[in-house]
PDB file of C-alpha atoms in Angstrom:
ATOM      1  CA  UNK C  10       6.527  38.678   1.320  1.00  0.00           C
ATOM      2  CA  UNK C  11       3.783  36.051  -0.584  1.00  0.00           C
ATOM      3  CA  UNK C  12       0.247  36.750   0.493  1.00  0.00           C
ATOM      4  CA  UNK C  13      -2.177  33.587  -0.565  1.00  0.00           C
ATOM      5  CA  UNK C  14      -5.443  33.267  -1.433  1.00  0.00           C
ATOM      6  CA  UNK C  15      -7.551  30.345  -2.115  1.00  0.00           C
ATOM      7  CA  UNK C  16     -10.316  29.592  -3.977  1.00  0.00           C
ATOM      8  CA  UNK C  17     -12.853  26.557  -5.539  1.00  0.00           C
ATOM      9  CA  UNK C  18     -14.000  25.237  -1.742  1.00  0.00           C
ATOM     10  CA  UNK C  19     -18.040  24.622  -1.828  1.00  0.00           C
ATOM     11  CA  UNK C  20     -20.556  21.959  -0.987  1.00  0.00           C
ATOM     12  CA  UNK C  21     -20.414  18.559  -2.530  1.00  0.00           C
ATOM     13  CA  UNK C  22     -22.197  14.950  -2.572  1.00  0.00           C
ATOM     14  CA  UNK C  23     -19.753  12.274  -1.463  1.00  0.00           C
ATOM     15  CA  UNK C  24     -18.325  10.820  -4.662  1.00  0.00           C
ATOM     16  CA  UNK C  25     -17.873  14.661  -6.357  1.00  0.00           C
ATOM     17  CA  UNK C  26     -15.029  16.646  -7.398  1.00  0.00           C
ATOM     18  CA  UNK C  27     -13.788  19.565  -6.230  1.00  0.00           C
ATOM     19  CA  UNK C  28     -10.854  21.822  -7.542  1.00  0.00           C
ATOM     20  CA  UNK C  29      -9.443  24.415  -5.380  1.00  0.00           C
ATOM     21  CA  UNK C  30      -6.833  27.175  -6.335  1.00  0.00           C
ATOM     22  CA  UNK C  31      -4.222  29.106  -4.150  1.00  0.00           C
ATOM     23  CA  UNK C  32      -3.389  32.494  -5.855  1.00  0.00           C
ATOM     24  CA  UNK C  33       0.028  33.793  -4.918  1.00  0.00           C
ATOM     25  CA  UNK C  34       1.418  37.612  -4.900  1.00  0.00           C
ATOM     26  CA  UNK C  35       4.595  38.392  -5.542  1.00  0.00           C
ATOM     27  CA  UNK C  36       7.344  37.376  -8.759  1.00  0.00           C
ATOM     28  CA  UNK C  37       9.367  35.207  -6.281  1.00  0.00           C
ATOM     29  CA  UNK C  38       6.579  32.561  -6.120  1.00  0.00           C
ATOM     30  CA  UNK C  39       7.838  29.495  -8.148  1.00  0.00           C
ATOM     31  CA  UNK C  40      11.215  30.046  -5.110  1.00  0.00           C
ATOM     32  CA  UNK C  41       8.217  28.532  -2.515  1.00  0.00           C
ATOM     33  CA  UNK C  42       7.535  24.657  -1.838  1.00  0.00           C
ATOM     34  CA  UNK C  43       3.449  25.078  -1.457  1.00  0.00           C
ATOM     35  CA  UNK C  44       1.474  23.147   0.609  1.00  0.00           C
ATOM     36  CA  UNK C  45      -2.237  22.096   1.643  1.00  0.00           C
ATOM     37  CA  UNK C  46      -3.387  22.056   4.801  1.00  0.00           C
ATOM     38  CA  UNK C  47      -7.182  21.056   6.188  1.00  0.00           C
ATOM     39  CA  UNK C  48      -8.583  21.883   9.987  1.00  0.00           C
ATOM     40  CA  UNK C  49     -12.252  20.125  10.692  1.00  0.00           C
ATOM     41  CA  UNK C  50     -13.765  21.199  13.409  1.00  0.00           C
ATOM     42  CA  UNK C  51     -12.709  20.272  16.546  1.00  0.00           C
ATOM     43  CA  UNK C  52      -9.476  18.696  15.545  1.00  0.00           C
ATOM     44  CA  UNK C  53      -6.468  20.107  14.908  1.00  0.00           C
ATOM     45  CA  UNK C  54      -4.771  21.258  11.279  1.00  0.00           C
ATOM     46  CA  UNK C  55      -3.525  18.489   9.094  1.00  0.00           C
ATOM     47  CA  UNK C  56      -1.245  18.396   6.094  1.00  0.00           C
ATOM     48  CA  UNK C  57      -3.140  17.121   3.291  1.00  0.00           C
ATOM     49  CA  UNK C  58      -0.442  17.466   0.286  1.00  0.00           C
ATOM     50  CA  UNK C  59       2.824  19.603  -0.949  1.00  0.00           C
ATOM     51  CA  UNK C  60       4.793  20.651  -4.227  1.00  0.00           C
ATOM     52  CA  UNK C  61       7.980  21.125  -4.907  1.00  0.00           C
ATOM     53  CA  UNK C  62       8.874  24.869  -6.119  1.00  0.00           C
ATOM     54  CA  UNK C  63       9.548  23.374  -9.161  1.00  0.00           C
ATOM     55  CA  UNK C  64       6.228  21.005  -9.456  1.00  0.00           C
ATOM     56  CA  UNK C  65       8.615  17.894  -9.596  1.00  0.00           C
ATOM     57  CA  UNK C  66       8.214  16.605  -6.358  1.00  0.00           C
ATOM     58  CA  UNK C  67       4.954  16.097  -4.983  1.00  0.00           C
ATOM     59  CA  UNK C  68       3.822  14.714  -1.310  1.00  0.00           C
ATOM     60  CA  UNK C  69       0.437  13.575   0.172  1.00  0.00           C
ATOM     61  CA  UNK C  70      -0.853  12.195   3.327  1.00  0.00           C
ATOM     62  CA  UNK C  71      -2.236   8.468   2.935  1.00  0.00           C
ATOM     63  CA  UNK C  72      -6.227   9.816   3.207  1.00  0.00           C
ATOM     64  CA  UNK C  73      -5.925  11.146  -0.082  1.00  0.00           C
ATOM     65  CA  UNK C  74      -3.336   9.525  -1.818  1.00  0.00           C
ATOM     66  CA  UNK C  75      -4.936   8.648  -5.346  1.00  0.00           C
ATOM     67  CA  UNK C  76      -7.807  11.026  -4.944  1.00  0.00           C
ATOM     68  CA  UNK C  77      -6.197  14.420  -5.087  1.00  0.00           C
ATOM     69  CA  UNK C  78      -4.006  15.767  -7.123  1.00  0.00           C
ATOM     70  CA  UNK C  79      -1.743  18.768  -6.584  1.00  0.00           C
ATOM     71  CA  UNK C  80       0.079  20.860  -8.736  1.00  0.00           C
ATOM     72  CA  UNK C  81       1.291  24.100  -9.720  1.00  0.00           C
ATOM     73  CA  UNK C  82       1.401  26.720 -12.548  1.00  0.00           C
ATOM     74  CA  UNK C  83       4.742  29.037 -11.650  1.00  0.00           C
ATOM     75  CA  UNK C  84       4.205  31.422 -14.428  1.00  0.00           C
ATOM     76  CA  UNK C  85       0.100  32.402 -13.316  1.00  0.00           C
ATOM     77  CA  UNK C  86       1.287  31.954  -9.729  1.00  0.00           C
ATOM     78  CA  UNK C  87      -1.353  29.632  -8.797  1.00  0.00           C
ATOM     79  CA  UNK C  88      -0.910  26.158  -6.985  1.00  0.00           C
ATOM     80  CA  UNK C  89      -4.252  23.633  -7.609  1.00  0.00           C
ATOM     81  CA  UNK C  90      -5.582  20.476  -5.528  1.00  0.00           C
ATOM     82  CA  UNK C  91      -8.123  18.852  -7.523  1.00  0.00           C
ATOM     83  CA  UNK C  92      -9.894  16.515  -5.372  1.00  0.00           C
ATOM     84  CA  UNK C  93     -11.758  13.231  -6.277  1.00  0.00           C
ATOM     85  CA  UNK C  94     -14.216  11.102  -5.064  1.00  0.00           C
ATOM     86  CA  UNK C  95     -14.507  13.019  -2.415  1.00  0.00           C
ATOM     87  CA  UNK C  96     -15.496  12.027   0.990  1.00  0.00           C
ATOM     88  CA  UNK C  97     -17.679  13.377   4.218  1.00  0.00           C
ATOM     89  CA  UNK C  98     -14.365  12.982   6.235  1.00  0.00           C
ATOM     90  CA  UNK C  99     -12.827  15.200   3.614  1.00  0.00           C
ATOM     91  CA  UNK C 100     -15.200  17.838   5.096  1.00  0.00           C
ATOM     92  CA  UNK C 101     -12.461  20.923   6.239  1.00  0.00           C
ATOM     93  CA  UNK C 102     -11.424  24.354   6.004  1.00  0.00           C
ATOM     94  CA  UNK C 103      -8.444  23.816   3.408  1.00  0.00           C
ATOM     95  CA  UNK C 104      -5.758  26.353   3.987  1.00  0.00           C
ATOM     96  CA  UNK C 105      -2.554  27.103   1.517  1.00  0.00           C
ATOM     97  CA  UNK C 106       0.235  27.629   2.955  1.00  0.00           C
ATOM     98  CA  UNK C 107       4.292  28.471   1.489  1.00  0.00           C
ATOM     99  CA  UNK C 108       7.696  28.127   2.594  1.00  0.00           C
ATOM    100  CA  UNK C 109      11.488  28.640   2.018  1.00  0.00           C
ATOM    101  CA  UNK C 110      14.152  26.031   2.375  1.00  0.00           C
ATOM    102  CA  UNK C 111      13.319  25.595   6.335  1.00  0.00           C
ATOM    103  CA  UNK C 112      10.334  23.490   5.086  1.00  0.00           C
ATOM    104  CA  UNK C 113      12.039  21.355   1.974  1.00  0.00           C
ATOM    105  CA  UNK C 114      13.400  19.177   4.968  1.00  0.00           C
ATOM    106  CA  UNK C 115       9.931  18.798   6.144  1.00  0.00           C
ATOM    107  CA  UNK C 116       7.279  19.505   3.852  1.00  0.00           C
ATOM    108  CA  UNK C 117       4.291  17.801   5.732  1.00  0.00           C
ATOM    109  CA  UNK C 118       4.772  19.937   9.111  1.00  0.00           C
ATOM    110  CA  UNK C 119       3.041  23.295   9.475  1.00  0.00           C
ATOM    111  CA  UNK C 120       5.550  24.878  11.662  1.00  0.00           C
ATOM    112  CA  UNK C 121       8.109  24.861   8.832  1.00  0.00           C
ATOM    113  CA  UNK C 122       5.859  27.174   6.541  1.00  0.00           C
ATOM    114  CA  UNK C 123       6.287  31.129   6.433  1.00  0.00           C
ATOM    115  CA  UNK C 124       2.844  31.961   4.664  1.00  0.00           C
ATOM    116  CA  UNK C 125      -0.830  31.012   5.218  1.00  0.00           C
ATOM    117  CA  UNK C 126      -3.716  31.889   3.159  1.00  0.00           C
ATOM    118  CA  UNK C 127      -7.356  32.656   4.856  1.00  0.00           C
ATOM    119  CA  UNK C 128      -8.929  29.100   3.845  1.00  0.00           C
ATOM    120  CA  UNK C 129     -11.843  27.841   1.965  1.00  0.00           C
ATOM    121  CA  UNK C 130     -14.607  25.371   3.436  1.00  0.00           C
ATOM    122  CA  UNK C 131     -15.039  22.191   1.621  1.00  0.00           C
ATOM    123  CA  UNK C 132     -18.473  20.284   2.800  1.00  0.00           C
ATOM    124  CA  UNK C 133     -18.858  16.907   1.457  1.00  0.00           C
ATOM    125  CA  UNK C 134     -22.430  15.714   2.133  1.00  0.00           C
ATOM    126  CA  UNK C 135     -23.377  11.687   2.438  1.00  0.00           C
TER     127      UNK C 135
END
């Protein structure tokens, strides 16, 4: 069992940073592929980027590619995004989420995770 919890979100001018943090329970952490997730309002959730359990693989959807950054610190238990330039369109709840080996073969797909965290808003003003 991994409970998450994330951290960082807040309010920010378009063009700011933003880093947010996913704290994991339990030693078996570094064994999950971790993922971020965003839901804006009326739409539905997206995947926004993934890392490998052992940080060397590293996926992100196209919106974000070269902006954020995701990684992950096995020994604290933690999994970052830091987040660049940011955007108003980047305006979400971002969720963390982690999963076994179901969702190595598909780490961009929110079925395939076993473990969601509560979310943190990110607002991104014009």
């Amino acid at each position: 069992q991994v409970q998450l919890g994330e951290s960082g979100g807040g309010l920010v001018q378009a063009g700011g940073s933003l880093r947010l943090s996913c704290a994991a329970s339990g030693r078996t952490f570094s064994s999950y592929l971790t993922g971020w997730f965003r839901q804006a309002p009326g739409k539905e959730r997206e995947f926004v980027a993934a890392i490998s359990r052992s940080g060397g693989g590293t996926y992100y959807t196209d919106s974000v590619k070269g902006r954020f950054t995701i990684s992950r610190d096995n020994a604290r238990n933690t999994v970052y995004l830091q987040m660049n330039n940011l955007k108003p369109e980047d305006t979400a709840v971002y969720y963390c989420a982690a999963g076994g080996s179901k969702v190595a073969a598909a780490p961009t797909q929110a079925p395939g995770y076993d473990y969601w965290g509560q979310g943190t808003q990110v607002t991104v003003s014009s």
